[in-house]
PDB file of C-alpha atoms in Angstrom:
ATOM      1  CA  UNK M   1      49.072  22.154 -31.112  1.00 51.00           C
ATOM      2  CA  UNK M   2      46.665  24.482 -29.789  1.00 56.00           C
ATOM      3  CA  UNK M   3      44.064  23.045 -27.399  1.00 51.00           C
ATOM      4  CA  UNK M   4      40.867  24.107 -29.730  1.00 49.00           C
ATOM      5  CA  UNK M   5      42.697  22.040 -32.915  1.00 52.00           C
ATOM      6  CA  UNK M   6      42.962  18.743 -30.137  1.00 55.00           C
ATOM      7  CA  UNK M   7      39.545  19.484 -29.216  1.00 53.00           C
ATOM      8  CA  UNK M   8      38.758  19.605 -33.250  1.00 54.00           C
ATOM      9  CA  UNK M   9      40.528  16.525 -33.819  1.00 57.00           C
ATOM     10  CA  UNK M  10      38.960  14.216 -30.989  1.00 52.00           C
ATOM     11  CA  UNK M  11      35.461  15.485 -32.097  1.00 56.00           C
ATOM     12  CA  UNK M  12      36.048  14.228 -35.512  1.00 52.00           C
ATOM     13  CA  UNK M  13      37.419  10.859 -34.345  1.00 51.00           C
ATOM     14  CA  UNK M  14      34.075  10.952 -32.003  1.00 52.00           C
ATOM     15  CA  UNK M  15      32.053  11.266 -34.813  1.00 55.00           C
ATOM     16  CA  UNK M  16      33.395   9.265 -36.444  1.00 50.00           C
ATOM     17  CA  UNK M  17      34.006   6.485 -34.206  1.00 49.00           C
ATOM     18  CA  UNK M  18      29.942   6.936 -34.412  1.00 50.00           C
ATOM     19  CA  UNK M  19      29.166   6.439 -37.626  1.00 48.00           C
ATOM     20  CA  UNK M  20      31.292   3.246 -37.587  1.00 50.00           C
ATOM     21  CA  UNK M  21      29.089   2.079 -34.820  1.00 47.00           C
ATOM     22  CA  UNK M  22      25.633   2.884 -37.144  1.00 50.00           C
ATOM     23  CA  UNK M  23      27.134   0.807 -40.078  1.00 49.00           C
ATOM     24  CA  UNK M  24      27.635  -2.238 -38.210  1.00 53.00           C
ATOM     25  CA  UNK M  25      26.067  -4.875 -39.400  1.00 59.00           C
ATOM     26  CA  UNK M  26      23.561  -6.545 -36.927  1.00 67.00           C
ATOM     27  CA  UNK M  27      22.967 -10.450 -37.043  1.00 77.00           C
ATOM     28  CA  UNK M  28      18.933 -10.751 -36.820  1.00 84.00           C
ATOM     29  CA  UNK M  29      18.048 -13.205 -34.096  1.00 80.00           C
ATOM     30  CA  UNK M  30      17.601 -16.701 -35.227  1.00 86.00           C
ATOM     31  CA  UNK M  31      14.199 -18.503 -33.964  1.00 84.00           C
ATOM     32  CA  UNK M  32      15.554 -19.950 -31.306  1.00 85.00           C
ATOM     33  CA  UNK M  33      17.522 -16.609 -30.299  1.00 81.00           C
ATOM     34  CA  UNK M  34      13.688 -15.370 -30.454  1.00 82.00           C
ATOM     35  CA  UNK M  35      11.814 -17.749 -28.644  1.00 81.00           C
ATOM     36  CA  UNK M  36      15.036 -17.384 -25.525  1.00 81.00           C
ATOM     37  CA  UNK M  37      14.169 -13.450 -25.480  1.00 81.00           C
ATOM     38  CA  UNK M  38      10.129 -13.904 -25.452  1.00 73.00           C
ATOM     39  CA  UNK M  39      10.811 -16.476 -22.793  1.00 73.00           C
ATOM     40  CA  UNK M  40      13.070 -14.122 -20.530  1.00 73.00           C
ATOM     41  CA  UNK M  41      10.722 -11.291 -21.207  1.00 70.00           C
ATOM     42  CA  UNK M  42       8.124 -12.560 -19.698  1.00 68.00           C
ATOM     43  CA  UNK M  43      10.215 -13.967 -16.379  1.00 67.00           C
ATOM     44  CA  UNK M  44      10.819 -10.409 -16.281  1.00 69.00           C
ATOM     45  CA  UNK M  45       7.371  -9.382 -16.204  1.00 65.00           C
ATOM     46  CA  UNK M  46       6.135 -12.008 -14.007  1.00 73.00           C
ATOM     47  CA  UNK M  47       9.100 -11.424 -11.732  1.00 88.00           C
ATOM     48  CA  UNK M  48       6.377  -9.774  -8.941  1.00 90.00           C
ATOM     49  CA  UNK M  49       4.326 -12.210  -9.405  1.00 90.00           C
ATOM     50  CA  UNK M  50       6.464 -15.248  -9.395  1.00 90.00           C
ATOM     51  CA  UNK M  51       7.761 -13.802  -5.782  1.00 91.00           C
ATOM     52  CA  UNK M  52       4.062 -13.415  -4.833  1.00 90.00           C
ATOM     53  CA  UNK M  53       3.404 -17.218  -5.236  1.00 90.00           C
ATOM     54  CA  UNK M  54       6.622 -18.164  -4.043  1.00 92.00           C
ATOM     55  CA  UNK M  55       5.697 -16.049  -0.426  1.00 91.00           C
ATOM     56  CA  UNK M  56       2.342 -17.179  -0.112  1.00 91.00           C
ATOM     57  CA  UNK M  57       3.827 -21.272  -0.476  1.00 91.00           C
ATOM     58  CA  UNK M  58       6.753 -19.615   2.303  1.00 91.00           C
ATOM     59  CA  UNK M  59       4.402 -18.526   4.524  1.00 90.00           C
ATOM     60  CA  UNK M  60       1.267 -21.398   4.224  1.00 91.00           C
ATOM     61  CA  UNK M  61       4.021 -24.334   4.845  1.00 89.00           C
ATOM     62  CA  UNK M  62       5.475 -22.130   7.324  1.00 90.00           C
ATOM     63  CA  UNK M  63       9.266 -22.834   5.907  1.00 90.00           C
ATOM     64  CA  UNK M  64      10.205 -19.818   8.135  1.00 89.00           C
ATOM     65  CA  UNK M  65       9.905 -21.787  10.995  1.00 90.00           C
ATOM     66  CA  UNK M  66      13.704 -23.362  11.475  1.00 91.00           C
ATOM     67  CA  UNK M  67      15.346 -19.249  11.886  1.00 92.00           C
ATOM     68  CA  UNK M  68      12.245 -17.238  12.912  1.00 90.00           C
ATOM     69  CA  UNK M  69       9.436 -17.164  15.117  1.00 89.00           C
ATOM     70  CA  UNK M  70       6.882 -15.219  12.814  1.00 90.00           C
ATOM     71  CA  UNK M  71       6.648 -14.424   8.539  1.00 90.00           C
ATOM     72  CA  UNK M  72       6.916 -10.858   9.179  1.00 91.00           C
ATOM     73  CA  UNK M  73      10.603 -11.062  10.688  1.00 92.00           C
ATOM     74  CA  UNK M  74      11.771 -13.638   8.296  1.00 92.00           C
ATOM     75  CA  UNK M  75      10.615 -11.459   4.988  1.00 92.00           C
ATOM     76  CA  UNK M  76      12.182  -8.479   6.526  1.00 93.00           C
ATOM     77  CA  UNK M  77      15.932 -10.369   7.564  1.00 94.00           C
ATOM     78  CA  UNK M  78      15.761 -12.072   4.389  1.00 92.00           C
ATOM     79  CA  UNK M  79      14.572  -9.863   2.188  1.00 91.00           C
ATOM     80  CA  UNK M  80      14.643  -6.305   4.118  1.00 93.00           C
ATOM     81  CA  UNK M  81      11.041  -6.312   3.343  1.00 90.00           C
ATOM     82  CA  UNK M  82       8.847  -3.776   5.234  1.00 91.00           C
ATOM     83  CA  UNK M  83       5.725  -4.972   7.140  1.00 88.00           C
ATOM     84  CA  UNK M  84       3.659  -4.677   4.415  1.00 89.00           C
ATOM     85  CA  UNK M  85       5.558  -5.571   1.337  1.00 91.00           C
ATOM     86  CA  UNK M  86       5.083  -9.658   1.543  1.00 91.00           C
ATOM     87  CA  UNK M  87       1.509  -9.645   1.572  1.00 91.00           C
ATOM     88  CA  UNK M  88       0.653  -6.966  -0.874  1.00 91.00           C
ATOM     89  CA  UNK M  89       2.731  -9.431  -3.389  1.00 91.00           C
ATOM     90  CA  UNK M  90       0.851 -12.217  -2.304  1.00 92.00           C
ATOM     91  CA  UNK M  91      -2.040 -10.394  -2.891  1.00 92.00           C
ATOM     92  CA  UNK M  92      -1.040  -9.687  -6.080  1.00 92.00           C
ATOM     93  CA  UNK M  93      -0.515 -12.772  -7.643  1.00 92.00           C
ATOM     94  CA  UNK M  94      -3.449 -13.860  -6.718  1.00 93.00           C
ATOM     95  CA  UNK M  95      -5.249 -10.909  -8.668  1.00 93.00           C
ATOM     96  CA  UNK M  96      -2.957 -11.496 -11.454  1.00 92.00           C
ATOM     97  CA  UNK M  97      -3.807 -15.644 -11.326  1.00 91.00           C
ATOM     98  CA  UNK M  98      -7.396 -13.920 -11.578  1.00 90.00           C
ATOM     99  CA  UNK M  99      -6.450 -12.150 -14.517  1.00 90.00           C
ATOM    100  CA  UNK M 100      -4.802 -14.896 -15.974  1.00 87.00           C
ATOM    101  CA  UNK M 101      -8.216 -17.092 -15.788  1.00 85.00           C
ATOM    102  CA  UNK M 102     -10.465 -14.389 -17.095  1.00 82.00           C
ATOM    103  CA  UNK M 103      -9.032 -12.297 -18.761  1.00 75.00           C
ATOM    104  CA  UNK M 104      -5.623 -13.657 -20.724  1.00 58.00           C
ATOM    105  CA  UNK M 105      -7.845 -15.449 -23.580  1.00 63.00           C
ATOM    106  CA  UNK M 106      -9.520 -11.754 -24.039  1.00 57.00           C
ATOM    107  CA  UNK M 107      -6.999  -9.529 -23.317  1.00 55.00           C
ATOM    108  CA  UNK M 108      -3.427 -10.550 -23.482  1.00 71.00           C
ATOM    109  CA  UNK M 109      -2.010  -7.719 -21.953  1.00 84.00           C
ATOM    110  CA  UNK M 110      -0.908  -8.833 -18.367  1.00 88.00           C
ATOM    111  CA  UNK M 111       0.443  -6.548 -15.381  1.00 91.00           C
ATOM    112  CA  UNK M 112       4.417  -6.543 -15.116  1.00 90.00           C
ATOM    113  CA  UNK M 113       4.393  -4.665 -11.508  1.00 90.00           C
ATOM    114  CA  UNK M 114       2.739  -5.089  -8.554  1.00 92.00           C
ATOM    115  CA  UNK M 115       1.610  -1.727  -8.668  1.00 91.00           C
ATOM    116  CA  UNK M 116      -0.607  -1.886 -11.451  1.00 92.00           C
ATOM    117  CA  UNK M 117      -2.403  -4.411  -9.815  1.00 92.00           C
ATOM    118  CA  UNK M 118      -2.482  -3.298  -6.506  1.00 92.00           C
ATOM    119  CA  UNK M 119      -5.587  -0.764  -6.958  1.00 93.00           C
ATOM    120  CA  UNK M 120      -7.572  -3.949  -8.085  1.00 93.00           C
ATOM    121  CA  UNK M 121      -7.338  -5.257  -4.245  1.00 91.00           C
ATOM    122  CA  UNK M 122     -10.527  -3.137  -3.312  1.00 87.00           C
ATOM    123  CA  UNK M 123     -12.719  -4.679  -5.977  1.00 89.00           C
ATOM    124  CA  UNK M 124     -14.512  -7.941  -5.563  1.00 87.00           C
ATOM    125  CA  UNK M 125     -12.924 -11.048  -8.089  1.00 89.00           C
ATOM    126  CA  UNK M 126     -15.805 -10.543 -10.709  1.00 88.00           C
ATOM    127  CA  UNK M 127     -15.172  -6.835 -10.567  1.00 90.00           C
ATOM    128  CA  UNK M 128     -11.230  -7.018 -11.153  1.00 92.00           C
ATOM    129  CA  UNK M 129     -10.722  -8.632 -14.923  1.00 91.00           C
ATOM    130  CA  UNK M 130     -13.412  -5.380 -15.537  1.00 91.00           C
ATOM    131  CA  UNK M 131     -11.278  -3.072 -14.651  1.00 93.00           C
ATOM    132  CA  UNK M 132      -8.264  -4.474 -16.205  1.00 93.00           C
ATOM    133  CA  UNK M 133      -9.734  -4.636 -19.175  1.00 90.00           C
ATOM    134  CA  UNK M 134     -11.213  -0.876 -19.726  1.00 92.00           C
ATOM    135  CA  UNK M 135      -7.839   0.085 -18.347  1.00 93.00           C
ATOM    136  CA  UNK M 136      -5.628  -1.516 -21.143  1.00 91.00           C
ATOM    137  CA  UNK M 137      -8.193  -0.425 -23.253  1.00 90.00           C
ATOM    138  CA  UNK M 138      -7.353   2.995 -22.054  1.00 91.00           C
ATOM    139  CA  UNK M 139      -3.887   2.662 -22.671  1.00 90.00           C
ATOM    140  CA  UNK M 140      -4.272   1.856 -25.876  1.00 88.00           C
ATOM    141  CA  UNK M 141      -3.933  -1.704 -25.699  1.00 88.00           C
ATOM    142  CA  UNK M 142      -1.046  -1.709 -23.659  1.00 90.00           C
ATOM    143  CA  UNK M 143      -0.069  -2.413 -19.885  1.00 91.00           C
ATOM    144  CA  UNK M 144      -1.940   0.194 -18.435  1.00 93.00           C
ATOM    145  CA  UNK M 145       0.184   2.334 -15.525  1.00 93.00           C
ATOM    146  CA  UNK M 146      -0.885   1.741 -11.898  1.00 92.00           C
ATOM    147  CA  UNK M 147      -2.456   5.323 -12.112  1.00 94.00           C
ATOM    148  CA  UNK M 148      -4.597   4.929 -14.914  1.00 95.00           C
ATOM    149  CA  UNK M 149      -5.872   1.324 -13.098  1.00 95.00           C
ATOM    150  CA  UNK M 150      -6.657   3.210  -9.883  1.00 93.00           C
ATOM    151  CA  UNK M 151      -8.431   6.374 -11.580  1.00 93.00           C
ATOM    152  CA  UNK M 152     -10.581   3.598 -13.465  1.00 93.00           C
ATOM    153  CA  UNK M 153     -11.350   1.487  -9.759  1.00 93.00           C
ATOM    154  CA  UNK M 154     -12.301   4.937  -8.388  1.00 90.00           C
ATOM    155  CA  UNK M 155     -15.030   5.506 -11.283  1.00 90.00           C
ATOM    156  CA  UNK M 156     -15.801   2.079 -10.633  1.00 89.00           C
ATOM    157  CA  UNK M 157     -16.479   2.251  -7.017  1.00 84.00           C
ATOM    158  CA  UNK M 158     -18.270   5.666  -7.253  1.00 81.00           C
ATOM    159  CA  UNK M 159     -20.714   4.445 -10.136  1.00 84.00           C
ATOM    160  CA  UNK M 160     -21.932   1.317  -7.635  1.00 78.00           C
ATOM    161  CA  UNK M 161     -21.093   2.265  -4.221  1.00 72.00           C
ATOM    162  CA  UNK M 162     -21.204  -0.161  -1.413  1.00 74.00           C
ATOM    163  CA  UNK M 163     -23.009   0.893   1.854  1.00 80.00           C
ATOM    164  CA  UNK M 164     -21.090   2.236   4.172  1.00 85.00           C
ATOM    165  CA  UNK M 165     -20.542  -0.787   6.553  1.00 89.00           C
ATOM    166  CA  UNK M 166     -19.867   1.175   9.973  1.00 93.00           C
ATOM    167  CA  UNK M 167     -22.293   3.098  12.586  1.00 94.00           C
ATOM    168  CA  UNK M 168     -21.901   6.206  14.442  1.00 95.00           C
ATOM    169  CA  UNK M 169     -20.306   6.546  17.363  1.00 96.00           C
ATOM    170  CA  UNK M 170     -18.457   2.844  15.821  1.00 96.00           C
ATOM    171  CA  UNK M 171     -14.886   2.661  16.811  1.00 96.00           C
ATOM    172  CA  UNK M 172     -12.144   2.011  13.830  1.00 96.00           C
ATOM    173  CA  UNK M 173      -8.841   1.334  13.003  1.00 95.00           C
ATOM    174  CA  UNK M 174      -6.860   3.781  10.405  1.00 94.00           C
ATOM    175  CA  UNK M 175      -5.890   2.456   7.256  1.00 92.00           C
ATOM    176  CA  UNK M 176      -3.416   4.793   5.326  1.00 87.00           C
ATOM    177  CA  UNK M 177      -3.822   2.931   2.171  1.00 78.00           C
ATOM    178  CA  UNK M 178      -1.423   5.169   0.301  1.00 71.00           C
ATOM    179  CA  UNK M 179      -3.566   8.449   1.119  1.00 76.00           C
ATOM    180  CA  UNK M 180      -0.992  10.995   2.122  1.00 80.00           C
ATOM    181  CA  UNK M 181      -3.426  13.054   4.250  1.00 82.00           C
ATOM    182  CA  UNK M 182      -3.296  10.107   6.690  1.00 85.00           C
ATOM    183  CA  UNK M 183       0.731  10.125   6.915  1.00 84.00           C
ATOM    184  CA  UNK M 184       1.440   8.906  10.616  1.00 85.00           C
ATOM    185  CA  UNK M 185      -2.290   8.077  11.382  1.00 90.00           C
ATOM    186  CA  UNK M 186      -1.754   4.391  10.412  1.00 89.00           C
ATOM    187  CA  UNK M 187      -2.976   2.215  13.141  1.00 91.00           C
ATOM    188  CA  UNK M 188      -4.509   4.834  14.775  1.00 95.00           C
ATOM    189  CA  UNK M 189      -8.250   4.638  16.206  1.00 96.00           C
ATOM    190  CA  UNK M 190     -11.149   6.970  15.521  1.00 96.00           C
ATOM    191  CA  UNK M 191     -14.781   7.166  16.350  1.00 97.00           C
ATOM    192  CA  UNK M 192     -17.137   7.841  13.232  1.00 97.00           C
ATOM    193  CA  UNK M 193     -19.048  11.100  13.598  1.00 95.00           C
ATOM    194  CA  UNK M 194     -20.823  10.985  10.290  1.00 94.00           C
ATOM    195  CA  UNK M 195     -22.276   8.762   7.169  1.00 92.00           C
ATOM    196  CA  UNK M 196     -21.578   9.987   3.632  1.00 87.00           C
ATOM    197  CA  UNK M 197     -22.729   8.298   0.437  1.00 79.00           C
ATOM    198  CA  UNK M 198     -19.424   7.669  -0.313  1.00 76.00           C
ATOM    199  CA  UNK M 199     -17.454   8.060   2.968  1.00 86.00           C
ATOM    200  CA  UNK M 200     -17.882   8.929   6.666  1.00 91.00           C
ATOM    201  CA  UNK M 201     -16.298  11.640   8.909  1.00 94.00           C
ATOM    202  CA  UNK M 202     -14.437  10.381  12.063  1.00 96.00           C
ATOM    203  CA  UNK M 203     -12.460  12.174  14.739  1.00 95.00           C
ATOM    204  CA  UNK M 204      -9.269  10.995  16.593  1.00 96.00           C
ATOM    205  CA  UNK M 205      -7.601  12.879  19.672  1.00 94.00           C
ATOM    206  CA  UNK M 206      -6.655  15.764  18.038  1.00 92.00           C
ATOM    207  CA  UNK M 207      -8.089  15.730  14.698  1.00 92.00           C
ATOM    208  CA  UNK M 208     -11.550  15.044  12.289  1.00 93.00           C
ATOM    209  CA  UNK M 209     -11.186  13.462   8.402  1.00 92.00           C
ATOM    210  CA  UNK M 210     -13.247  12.573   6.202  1.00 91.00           C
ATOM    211  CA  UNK M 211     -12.254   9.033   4.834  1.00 91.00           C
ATOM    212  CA  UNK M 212     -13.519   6.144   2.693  1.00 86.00           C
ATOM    213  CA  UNK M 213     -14.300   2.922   3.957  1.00 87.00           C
ATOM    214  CA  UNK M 214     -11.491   1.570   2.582  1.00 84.00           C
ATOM    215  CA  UNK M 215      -9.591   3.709   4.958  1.00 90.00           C
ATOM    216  CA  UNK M 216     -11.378   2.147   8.316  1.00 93.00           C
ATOM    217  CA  UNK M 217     -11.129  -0.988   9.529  1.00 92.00           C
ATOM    218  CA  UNK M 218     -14.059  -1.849  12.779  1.00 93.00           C
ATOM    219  CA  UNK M 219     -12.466  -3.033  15.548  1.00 93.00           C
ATOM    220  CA  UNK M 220     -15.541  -4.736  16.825  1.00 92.00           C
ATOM    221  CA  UNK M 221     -16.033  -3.195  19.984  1.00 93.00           C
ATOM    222  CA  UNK M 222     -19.704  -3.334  22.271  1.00 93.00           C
ATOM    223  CA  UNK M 223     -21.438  -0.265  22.387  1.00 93.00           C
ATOM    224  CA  UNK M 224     -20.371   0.119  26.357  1.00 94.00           C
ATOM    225  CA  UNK M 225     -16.395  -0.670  25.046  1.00 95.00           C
ATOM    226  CA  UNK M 226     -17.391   2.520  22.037  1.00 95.00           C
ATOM    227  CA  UNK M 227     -18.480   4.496  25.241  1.00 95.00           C
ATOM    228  CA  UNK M 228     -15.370   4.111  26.927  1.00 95.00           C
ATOM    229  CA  UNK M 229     -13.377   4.691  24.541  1.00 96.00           C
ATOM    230  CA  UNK M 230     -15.005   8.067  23.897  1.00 96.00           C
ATOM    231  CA  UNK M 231     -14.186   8.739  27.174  1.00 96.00           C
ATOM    232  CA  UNK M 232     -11.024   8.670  26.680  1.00 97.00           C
ATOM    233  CA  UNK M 233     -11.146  10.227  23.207  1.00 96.00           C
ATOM    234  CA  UNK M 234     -12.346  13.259  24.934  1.00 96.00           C
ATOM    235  CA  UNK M 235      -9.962  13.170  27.595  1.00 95.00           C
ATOM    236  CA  UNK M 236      -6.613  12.902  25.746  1.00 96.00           C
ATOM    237  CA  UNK M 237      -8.507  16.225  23.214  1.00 95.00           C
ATOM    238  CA  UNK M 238      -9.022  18.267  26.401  1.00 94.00           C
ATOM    239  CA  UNK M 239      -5.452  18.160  27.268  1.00 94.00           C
ATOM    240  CA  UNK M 240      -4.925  18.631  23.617  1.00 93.00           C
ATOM    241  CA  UNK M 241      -6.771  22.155  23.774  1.00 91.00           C
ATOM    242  CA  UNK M 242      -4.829  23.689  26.402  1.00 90.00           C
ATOM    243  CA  UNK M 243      -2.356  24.323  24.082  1.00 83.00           C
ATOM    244  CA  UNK M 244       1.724  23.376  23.345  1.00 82.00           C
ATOM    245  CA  UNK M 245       2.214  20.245  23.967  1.00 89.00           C
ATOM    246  CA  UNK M 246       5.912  18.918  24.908  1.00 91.00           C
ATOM    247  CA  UNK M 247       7.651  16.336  23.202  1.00 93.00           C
ATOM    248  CA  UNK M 248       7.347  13.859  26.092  1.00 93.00           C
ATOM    249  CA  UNK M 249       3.135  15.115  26.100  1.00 94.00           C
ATOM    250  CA  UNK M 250       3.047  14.025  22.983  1.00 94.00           C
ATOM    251  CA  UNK M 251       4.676  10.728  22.769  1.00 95.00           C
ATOM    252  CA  UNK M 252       2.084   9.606  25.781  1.00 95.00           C
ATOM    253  CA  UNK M 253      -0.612  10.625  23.539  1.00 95.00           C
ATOM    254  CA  UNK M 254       0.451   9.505  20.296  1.00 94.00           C
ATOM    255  CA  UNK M 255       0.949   6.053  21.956  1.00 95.00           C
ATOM    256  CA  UNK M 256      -2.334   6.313  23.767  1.00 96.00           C
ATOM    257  CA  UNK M 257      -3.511   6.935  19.946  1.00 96.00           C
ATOM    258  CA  UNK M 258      -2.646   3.371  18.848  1.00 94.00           C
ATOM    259  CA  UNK M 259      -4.373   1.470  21.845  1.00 92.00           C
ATOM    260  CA  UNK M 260      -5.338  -2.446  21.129  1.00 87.00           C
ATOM    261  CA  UNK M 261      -7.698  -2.519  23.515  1.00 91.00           C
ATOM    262  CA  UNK M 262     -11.181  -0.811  24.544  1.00 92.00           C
ATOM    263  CA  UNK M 263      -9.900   0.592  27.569  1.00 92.00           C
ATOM    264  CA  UNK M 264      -6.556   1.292  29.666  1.00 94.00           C
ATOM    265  CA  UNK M 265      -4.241  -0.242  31.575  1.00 93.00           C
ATOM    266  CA  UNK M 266      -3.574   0.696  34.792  1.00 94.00           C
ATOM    267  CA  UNK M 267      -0.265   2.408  33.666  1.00 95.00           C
ATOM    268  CA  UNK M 268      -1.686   3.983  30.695  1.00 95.00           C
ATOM    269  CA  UNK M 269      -4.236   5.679  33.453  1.00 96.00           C
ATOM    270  CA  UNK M 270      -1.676   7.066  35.334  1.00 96.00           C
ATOM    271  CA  UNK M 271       0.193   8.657  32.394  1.00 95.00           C
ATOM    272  CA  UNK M 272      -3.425  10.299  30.974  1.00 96.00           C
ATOM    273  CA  UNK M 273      -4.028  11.208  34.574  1.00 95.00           C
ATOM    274  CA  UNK M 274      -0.660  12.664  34.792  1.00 95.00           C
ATOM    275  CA  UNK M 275      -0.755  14.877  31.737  1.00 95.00           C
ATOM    276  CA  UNK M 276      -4.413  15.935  32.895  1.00 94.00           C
ATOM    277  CA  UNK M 277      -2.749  17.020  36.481  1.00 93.00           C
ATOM    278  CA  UNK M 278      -0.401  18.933  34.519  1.00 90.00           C
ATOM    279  CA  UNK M 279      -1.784  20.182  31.487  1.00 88.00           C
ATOM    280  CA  UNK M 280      -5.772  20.716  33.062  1.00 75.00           C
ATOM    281  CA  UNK M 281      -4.232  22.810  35.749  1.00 62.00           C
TER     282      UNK M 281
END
């Protein structure tokens, strides 16, 4: 038997192994059958926010406390959560119990991931069940994707803007909030330059951007700790302009880039004086 007439042969049997499959008969689900699948459905859907709830009661009764010192490191040993990941479901079950309270007897349509919700964290709780709303309506009366809930917060937040809430010369903290642009800048501090309508310019060591609020965070420092730290802004970009940097150069600097505090230590002098001695030179 040639190998095209086995070939032939299975094909058939494929197809028709196929058709047997279409004309089986399927039992429709009883009610009960029903009511079980609308029930797990919705567990499935809720799953994020079920785990939301579930983290904030972890966290507030502090049942971490018998294996680890701090939430952070339990969620990530226990559930090899980054940093981040607890609280932005926590956060979101709380929108969505927001939701539920406004806007479930209106619009049934309810989030089934976190990250359809998660765009919602920058409104206020009045503005939130809005924007839920004119995004399912955009969807057609469906759960909305997390990209059409953002696009609609963005229109929302352009239409009433808030006031910029920082000075110049203010020193902030780096949010990345998802904006690629700032990949590796989280935590970082910058001065503000400028004021915008909408956003503000700010500088770091080695770099200027123009960011929204929601991408600063004020570290609250004096006007004489802003100073200071300006100071050493300007410092750590003079060594910057000289030119290539070396790895070890730039570790110092990238660390110095992420300081807690409006001023140095005594070792963090002598590594910025170091690199100045070498570098300035």
């Amino acid at each position: 038997m040639t190998a095209l007439t086995q070939r032939s042969r299975k094909n058939k049997k494929s197809d028709a192994s196929r058709k047997q499959l279409v004309l089986m008969p399927v039992d429709p689900l009883t009610i009960e059958e029903e009511s079980i699948r609308f029930s797990l459905e919705k567990k499935v859907e809720r799953a994020f926010y079920e785990a939301g709830k579930a983290l904030r009661e972890l966290r507030n009764r502090r049942l971490y406390r018998s294996t680890h010192v701090t939430f952070e490191e339990y969620c990530r040993d226990r559930f090899d959560f980054t940093r981040r990941r607890p609280y932005q479901l926590i956060e979101a079950a709380q929108i969505y119990d927001n939701l539920i309270d406004k806007c479930e007897p209106i619009v049934p349509v309810l989030p089934t991931k976190e990250g359809q919700v998660r765009p919602l964290s920058e409104l206020t709780i009045d503005e939130q069940p809005i924007a839920w709303e004119t995004a399912v309506e955009q969807a057609g009366g469906k759960v909305p994707t997390g990209r059409i809930v953002k696009e609609v917060v963005k229109r929302m937040k352009d239409n009433n803007p808030k006031p910029i809430p920082f000075r110049v010369g203010e020193i902030c903290q780096i949010m990345t909030k998802d904006n690629p642009e700032l990949r590796g800048k989280g935590g970082c501090w910058c001065i503000v330059k400028d004021i915008y309508k909408l956003s503000c310019q700010v500088s770091t060591w080695n770099d200027n951007y123009i960011l929204r609020a929601e991408n600063l965070k004020s570290l609250g420092y004096s006007t004489e700790e802003c100073q200071e730290m300006a100071i050493i802004r300007d410092r750590m970009n003079a060594i910057h302009q000289t030119g290539d940097l070396d790895d070890a150069a730039l570790w110092v600097l990238n660390g110095l880039a992420k300081l807690t505090a409006p001023h140095l230590s005594d070792l963090e002098e002598k590594l910025l004086q170091l690199l100045e001695l070498e570098y300035k030179d």
